Coordinates of C-alpha atoms and ligand atoms in Angstrom, one line a residue:
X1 CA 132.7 114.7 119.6
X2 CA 131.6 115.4 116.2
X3 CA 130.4 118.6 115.2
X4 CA 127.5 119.2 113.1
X5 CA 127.6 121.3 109.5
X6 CA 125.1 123.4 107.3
X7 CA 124.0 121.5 104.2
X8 CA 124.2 124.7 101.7
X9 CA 124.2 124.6 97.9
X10 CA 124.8 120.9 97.9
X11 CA 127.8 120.9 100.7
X12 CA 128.2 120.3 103.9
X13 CA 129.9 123.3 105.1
X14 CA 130.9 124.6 109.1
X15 CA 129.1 128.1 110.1
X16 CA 130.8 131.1 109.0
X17 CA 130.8 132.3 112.6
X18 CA 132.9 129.2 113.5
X19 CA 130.9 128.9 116.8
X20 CA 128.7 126.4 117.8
X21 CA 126.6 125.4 120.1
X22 CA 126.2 122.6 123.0
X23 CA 124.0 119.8 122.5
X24 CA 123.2 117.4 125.0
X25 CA 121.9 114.3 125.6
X26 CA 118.8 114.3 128.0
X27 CA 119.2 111.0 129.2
X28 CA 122.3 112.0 131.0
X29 CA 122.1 115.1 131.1
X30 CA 125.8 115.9 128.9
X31 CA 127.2 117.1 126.0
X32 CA 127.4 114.9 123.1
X33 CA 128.1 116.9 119.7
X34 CA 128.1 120.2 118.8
X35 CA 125.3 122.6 117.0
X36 CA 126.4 125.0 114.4
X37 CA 125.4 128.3 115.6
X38 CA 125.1 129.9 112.6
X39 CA 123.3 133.4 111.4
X40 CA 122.3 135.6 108.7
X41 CA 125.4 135.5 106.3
X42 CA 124.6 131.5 106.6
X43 CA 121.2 132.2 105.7
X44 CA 122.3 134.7 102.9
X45 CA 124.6 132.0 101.7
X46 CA 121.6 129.3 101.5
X47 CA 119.0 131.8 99.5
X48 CA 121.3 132.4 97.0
X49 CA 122.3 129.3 96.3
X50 CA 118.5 128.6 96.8
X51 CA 117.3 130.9 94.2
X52 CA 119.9 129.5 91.7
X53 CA 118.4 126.2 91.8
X54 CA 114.8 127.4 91.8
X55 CA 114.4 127.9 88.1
X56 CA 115.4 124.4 87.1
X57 CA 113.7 122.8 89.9
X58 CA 110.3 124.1 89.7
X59 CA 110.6 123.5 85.8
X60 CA 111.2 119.8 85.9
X61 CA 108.5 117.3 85.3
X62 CA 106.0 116.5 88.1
X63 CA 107.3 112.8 87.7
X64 CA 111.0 113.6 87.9
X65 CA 110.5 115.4 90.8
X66 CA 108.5 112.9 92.9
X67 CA 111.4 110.6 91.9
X68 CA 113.8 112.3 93.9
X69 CA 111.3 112.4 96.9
X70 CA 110.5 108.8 96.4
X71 CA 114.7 108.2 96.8
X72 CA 114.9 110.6 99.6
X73 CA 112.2 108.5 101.3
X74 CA 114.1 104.9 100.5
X75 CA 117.2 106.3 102.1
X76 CA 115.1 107.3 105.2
X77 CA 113.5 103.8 105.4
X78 CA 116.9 101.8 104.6
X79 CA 118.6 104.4 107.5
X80 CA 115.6 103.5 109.6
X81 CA 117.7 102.2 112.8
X82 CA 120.2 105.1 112.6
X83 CA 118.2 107.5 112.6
X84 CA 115.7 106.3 115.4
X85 CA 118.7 105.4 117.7
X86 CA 119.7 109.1 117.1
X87 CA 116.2 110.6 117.8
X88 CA 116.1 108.8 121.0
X89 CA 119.4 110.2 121.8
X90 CA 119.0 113.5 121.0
X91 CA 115.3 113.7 122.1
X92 CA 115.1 112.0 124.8
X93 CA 112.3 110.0 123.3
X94 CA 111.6 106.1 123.6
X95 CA 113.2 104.8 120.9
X96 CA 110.7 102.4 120.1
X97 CA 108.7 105.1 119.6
X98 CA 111.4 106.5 117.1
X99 CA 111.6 102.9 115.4
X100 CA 107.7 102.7 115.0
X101 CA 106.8 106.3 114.6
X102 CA 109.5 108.8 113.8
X103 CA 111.0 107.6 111.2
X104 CA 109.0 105.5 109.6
X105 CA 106.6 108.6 109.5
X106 CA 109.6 110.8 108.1
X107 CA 110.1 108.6 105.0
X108 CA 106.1 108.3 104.6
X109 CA 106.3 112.1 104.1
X110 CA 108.3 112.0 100.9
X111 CA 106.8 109.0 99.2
X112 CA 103.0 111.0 100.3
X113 CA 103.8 113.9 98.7
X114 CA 105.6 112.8 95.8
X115 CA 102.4 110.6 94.9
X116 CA 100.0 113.8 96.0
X117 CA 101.5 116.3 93.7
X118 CA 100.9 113.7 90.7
X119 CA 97.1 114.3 92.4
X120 CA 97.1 117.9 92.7
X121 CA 94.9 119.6 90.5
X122 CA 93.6 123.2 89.9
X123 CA 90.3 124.9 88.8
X124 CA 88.8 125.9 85.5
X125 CA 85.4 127.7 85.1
X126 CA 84.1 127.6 81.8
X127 CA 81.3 130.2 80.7
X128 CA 79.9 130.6 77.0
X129 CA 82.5 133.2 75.8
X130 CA 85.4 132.9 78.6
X131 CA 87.4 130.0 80.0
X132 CA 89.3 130.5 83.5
X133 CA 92.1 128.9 84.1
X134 CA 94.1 128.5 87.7
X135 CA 97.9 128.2 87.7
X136 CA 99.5 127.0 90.5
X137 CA 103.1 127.8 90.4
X138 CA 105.6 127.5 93.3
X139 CA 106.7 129.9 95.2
X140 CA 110.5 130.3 94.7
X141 CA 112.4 130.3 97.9
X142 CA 110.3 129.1 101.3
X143 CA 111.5 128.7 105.0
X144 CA 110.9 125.3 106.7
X145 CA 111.1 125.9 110.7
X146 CA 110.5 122.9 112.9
X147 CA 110.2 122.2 117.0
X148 CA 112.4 119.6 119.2
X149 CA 109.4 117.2 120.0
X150 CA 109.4 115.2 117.0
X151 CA 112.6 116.3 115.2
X152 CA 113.0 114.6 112.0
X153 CA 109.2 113.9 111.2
X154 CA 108.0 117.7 111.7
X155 CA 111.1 118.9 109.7
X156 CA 109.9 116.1 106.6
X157 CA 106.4 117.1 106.9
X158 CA 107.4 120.8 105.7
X159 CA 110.3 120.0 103.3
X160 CA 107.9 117.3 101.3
X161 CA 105.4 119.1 100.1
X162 CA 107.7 122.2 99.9
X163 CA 109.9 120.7 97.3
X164 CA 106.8 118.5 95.9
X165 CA 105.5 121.6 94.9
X166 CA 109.0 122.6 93.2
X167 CA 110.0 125.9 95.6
X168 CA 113.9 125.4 96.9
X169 CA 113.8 124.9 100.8
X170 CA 116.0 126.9 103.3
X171 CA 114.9 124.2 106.6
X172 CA 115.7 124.8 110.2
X173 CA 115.3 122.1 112.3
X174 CA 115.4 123.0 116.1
X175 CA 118.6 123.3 117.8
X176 CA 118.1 121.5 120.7
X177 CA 117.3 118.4 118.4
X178 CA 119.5 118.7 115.8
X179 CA 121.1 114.6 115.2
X180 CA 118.7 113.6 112.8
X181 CA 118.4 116.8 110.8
X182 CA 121.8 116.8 110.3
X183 CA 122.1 113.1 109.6
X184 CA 119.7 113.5 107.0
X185 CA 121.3 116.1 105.0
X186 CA 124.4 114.1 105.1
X187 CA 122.2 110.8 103.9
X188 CA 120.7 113.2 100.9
X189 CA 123.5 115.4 99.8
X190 CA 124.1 113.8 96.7
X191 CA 120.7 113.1 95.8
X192 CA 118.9 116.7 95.1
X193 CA 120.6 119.1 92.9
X194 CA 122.7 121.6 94.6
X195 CA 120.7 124.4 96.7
X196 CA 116.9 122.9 96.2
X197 CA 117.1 121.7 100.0
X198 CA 119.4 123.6 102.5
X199 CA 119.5 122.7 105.9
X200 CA 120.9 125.4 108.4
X201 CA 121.3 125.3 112.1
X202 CA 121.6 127.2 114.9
X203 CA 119.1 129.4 117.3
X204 CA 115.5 130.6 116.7
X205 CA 116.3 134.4 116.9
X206 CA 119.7 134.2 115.2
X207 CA 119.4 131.9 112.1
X208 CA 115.6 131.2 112.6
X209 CA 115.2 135.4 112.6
X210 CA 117.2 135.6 109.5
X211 CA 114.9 133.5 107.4
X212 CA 112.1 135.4 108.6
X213 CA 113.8 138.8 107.7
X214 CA 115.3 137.9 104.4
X215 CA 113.7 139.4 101.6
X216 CA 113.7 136.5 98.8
X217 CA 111.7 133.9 101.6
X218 CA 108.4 134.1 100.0
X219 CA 106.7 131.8 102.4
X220 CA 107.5 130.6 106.1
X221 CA 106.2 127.1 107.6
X222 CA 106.6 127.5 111.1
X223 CA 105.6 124.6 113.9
X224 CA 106.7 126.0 118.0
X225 CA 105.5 128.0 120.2
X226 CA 102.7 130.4 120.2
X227 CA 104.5 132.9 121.5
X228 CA 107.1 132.8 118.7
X229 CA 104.4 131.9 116.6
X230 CA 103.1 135.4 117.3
X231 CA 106.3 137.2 117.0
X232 CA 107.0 135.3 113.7
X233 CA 103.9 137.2 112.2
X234 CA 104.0 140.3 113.6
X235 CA 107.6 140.2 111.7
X236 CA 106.2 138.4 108.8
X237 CA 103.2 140.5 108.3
X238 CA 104.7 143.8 106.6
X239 CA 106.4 141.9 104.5
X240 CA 103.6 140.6 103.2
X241 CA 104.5 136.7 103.6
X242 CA 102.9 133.8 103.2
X243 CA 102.3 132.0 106.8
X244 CA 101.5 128.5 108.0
X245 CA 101.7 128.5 111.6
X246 CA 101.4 125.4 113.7
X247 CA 101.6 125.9 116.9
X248 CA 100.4 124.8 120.7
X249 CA 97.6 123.5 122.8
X250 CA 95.9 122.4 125.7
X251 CA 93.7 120.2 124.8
X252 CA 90.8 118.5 126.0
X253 CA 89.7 114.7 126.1
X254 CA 86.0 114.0 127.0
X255 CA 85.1 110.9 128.4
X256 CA 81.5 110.3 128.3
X257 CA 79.5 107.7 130.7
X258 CA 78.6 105.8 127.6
X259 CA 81.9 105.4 126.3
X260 CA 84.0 102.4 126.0
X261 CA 85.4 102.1 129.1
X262 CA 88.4 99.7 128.4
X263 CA 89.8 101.6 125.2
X264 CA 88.9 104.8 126.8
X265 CA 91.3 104.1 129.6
X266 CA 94.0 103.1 127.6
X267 CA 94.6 104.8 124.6
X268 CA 94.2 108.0 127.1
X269 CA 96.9 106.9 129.0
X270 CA 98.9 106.9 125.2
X271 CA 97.3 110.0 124.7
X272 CA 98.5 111.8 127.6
X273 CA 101.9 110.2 128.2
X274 CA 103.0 109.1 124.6
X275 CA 106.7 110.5 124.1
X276 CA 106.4 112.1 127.5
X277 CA 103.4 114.3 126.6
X278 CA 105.7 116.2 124.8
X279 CA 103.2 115.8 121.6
X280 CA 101.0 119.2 121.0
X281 CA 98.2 116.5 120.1
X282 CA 98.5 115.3 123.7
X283 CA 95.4 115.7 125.3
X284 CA 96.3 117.3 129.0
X285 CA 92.3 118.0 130.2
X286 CA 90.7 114.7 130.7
X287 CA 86.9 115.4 131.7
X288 CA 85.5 112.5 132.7
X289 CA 81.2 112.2 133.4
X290 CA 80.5 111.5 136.6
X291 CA 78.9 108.4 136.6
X292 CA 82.1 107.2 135.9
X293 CA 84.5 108.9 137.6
X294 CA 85.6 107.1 140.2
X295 CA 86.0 104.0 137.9
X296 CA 87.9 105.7 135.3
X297 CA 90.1 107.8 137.6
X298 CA 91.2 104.3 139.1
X299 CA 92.1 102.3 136.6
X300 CA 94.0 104.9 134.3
X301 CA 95.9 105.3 137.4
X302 CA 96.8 102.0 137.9
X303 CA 97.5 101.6 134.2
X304 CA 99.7 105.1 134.3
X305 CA 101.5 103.7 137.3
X306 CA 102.5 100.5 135.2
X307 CA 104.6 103.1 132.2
X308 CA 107.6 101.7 132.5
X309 CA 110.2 104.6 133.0
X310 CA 114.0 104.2 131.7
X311 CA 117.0 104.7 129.5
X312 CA 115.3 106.2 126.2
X313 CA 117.8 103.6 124.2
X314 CA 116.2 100.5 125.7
X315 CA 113.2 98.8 123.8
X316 CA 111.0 98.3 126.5
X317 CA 110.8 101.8 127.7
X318 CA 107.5 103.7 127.4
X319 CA 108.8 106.8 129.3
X320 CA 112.2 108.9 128.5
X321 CA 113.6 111.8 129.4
X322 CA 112.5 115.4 129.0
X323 CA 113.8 117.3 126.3
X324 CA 116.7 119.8 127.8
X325 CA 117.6 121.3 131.3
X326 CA 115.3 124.7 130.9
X327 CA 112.2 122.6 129.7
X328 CA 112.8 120.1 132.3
X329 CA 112.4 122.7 135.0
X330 CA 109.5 124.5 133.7
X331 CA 107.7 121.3 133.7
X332 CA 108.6 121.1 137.5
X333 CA 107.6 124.8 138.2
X334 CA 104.2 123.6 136.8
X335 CA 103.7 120.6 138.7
X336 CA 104.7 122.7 141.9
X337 CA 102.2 125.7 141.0
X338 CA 99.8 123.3 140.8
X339 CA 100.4 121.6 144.1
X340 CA 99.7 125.7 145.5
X341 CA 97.1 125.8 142.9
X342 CA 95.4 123.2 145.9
X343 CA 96.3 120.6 143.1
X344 CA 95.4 116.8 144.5
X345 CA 98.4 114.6 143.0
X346 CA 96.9 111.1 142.3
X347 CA 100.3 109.6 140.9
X348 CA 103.9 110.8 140.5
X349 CA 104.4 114.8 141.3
X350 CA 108.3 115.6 140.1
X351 CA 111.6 114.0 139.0
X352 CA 112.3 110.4 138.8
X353 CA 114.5 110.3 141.2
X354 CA 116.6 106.8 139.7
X355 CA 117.0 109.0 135.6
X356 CA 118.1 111.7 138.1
X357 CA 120.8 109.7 139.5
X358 CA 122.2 108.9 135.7
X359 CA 121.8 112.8 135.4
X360 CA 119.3 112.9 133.0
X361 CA 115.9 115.0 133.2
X362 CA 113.4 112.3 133.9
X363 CA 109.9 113.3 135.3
X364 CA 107.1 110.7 136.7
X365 CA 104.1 110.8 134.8
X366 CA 101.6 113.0 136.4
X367 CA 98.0 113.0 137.3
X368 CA 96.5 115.7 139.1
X369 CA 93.1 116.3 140.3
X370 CA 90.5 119.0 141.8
X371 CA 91.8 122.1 139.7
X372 CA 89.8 125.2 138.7
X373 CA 89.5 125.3 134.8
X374 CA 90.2 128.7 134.8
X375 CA 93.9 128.2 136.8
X376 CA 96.8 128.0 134.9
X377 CA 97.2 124.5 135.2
X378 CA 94.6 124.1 133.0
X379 CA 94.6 127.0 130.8
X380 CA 98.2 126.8 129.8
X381 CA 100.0 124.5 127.9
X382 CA 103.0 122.2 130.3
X383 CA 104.4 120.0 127.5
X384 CA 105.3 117.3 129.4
X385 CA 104.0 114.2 131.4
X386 CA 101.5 116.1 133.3
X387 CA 97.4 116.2 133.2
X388 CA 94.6 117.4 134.8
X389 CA 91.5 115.2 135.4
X390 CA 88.0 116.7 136.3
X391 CA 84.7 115.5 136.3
X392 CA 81.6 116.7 134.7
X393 CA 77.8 115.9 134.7
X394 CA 76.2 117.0 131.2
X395 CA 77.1 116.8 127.7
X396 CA 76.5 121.2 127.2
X397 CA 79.3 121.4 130.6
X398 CA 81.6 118.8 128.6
X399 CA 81.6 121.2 125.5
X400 CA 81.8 124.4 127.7
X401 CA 84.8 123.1 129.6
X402 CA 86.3 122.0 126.5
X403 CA 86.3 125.3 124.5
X404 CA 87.5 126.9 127.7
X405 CA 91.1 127.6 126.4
X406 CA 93.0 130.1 124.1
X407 CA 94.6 127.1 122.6
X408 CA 92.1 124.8 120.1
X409 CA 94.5 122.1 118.3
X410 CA 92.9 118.6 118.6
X411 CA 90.4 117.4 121.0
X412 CA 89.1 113.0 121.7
X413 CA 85.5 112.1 122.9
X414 CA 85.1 108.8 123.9
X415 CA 80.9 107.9 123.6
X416 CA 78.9 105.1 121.6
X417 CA 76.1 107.3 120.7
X418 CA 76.8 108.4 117.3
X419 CA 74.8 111.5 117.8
X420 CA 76.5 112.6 120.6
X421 CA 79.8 112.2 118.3
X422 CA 78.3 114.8 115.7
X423 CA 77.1 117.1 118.1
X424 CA 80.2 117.6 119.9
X425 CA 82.6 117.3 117.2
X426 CA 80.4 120.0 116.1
X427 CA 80.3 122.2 119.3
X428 CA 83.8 121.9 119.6
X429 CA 86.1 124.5 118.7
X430 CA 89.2 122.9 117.4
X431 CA 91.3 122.0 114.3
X432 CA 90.9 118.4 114.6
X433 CA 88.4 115.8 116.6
X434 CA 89.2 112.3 117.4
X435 CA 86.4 110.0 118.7
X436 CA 86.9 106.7 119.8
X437 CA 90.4 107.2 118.9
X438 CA 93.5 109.5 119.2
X439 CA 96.5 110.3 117.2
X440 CA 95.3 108.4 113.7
X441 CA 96.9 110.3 111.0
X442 CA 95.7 110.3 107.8
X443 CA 97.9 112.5 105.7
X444 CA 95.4 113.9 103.2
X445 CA 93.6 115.5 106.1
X446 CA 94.0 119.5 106.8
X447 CA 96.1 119.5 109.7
X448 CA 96.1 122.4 112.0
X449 CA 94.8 124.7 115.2
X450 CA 92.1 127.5 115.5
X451 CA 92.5 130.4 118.1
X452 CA 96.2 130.7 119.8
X453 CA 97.0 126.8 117.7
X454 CA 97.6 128.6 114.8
X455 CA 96.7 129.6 111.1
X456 CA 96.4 127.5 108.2
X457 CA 96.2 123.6 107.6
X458 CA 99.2 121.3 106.6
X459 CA 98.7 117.8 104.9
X460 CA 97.8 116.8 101.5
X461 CA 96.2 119.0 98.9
X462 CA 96.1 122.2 101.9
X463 CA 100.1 121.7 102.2
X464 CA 100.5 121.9 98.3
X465 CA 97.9 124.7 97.9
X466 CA 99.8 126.9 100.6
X467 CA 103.3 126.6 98.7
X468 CA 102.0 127.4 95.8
X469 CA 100.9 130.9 94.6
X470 CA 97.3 130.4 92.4
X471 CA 97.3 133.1 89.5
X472 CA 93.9 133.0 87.6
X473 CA 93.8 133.1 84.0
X474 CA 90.7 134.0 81.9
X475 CA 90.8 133.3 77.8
X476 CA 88.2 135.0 75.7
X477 CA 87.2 132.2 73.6
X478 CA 86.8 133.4 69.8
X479 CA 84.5 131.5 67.4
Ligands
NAD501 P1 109.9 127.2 119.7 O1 108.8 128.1 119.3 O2 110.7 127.6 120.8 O3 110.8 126.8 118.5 C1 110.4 126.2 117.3 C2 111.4 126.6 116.2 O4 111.4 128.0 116.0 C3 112.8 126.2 116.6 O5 113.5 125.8 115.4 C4 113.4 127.5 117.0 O6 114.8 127.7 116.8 C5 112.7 128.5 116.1 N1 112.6 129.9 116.5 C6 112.6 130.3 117.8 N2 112.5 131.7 117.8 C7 112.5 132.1 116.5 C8 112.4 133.4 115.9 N3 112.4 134.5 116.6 N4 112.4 133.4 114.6 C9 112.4 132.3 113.8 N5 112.5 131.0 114.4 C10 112.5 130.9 115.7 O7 109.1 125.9 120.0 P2 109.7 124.5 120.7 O8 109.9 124.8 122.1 O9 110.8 124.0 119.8 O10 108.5 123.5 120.4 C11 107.4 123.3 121.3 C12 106.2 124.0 120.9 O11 105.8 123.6 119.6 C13 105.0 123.6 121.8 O12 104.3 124.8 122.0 C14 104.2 122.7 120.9 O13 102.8 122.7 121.2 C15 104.4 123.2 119.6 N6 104.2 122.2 118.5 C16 103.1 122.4 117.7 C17 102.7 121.5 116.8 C18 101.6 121.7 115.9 O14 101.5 121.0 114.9 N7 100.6 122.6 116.2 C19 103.6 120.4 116.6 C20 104.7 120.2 117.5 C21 104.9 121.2 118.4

């Protein structure tokens, strides 16, 4: 079984620890490779070849740098199959949904940002006497550090605009989905100069705590938990770093009586089950008016029953395996609280019992019904197959239940009056609002959560402004 290696300086080198970690496969539950588990002289080792290559790199043409992006984003494209049979393996995700999304998505983060830096621009005020100029240089050394959900797509959607921008990247992908990270830096090693992009494994408090801690990281990128979200600035915070923090959410989908019916149902059922819910865009509160409750409630049932379930590697699967072991069982513990919580289950309610016979972490999709909002079913975030569905009578009660979270990452309403869309999108208290729709990406958009989702926005020109440091410069002109 082969084990995995740091991409430092240009090589591909085993941890200095020489220990490593397990990683499994969550179809079937075992070990297929091995993690390096790797800390801060790993980390010490990447910065400084880092800062060696961060002169030169931030000094080279705009054009000559988004060349090397636009590569990095052919080899993704012409690896496409590889790398999506290894998502799926490592994930536990569909991988059809690796073939379509993932990947694809990964190399459509280099070629974005290697065109969007050619578009960045900065500011210049112009009075009688003065001119004011705004510089935007990089920021030297930055710290990439990416979740397990979508593995190689999150990890690209840092390291593009970090190196588009011209810093040097010390990246750590999660180690419970490591494949493709790793993968990766083998696929690129020879393209970028030695040390602009380091890629480092191991855990989140060892290695991932090292990156925070190092004094050289100017900037950290962070997408996870809230909770480590949190801990990451509280760390972060004295020394005065640069934070983007993406991080989770329970969010709401709002079907209104006047919606369309038909695409409501089914791009909900996407939108709660897609990848096994385990997307933070998921939305987990479906509030549905009651006018037409009973129909919706029905048929997204029926449709959710139809998900065909399986072995992550097959083509036709539309549900895979949970993650790992520890996240498989929290998911559980959820769906059981709930069942105390008085929780009605309308369809499936724990493991799949035939993906537990191959020894793999496989849940039904859930749907559960007659909840308080206030219980912590519905107030805190599951990350999995698993939603709650309520009715409501007015559009002021949809908005109320809606902003009834800590969490405010992305939100859907489903109505045809374009009025109503305003107004709510308005009323609304999250980063981003999808109506009619869910999950349509556009990368020049600011992406990113209010409240407990997080600080800052990622994706086009608010990805390059954050890793780069604006200086202002003012000319006295002289006639
Ligand atoms: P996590 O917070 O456990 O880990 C995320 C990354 O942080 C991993 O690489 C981990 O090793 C690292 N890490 C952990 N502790 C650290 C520490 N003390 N210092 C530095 N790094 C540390 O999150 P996860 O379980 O991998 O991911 C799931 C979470 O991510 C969910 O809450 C989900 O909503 C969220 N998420 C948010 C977005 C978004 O864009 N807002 C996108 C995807 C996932």
């Amino acid at each position: 079984m082969e084990q995995m290696r740091n991409l430092i300086g240009g090589q591909l080198v085993p941890p200095l620890s020489g220990q490593y970690l397990d990683n499994f496969n969550p179809a079937t539950g075992k070990v297929w490779s091995y993690v390096p588990r790797s800390n801060h002289e790993d980390i010490a080792n990447a910065v400084s070849a880092a800062s060696k290559a961060q002169k030169e790199w931030s000094e080279i043409s705009i054009d000559e740098r988004a060349k090397f992006l636009f590569r990095i984003a052919d080899v993704i494209d012409q690896n496409c199959e590889e790398l999506a049979a290894l998502e799926s393996k490592d994930q536990g995700k569909p991988v059809g949904l690796a073939l379509s999304v993932d990947i694809p998505r990964s190399g459509q983060n280099f070629r974005f940002f290697a065109s969007a830096i050619s578009q960045f621009s900065s500011e210049a005020h112009i009075d009688q006497q003065w001119v004011n100029y705004t510089r935007r240089d990089a920021l030297g050394v930055v710290g990439c550090i990416s979740p397990w959900n979508l593995p190689l797509y999150l990890l690209t959607w840092k390291i593009a605009p970090a190196l588009a921008a011209g810093n040097c990247v010390i990246a750590k992908p999660s180690e419970i989905t490591p494949a493709t990270a790793y993968r990766f830096s083998e696929l690129i090693q020879d393209i970028l100069p030695p040390g602009v992009l380091n890629i480092i494994h191991g855990r989140g408090d060892e290695a991932g705590e090292a990156i925070i801690n190092h004094p050289e990281v100017q900037a950290i990128s962070f997408t996870g938990g809230t909770a480590t979200g949190a801990h990451i600035a509280q760390t972060a915070a004295p020394m005065f770093k640069k934070l983007s923090l993406e991080l989770g959410g329970k969010n709401p989908n709002i079907i209104f009586a006047d919606c369309d019916l038909k695409s409501a149902v089914s791009t909900s059922v996407r939108s709660s089950f897609a990848n096994q819910g385990e997307i933070c865009l998921c939305g987990s509160r479906i509030y549905v008016q009651k006018e037409i409750y009973k129909e919706f409630k029905n048929e997204f049932i029926a449709q959710v029953e139809q998900l065909k379930q399986g072995d992550p590697s097959d083509n036709q699967t539309q549900q895979g395996a949970i993650v790992s072991k520890p996240h498989y069982q929290k998911i559980l513990n959820s769906i059981e609280k709930a069942k105390e919580l008085g929780g009605k289950i309308l369809c499936g309610g724990g493991p799949w019992e035939q993906g537990a016979k191959l020894g793999g972490w496989f849940i039904k999709p859930t749907v559960i019904e007659g909840l308080s909002i206030s219980c912590e079913t519905n107030q805190d975030e599951i990350f999995g197959p698993v939603v709650t569905i309520s009715p409501f009578e007015t559009e002021p009660e949809a908005i109320k239940l809606a902003n009834q979270s800590r969490y405010g990452l992305a939100s859907s309403i489903w109505t045809q009056d374009l009025a109503r869309a305003h107004r709510v999108s308005k009323a609304i208290k999250t980063g981003i609002v999808w109506v009619n729709c869910w999950m349509k990406r556009d990368l020049r958009t600011p992406f990113g959560g209010t409240k407990a989702s997080g600080v800052g926005r990622e994706g086009g020109l608010e990805a390059l402004r954050f890793f780069t440091e604006p200086k202002n410069i003012c000319l006295e002109i002289n006639e």
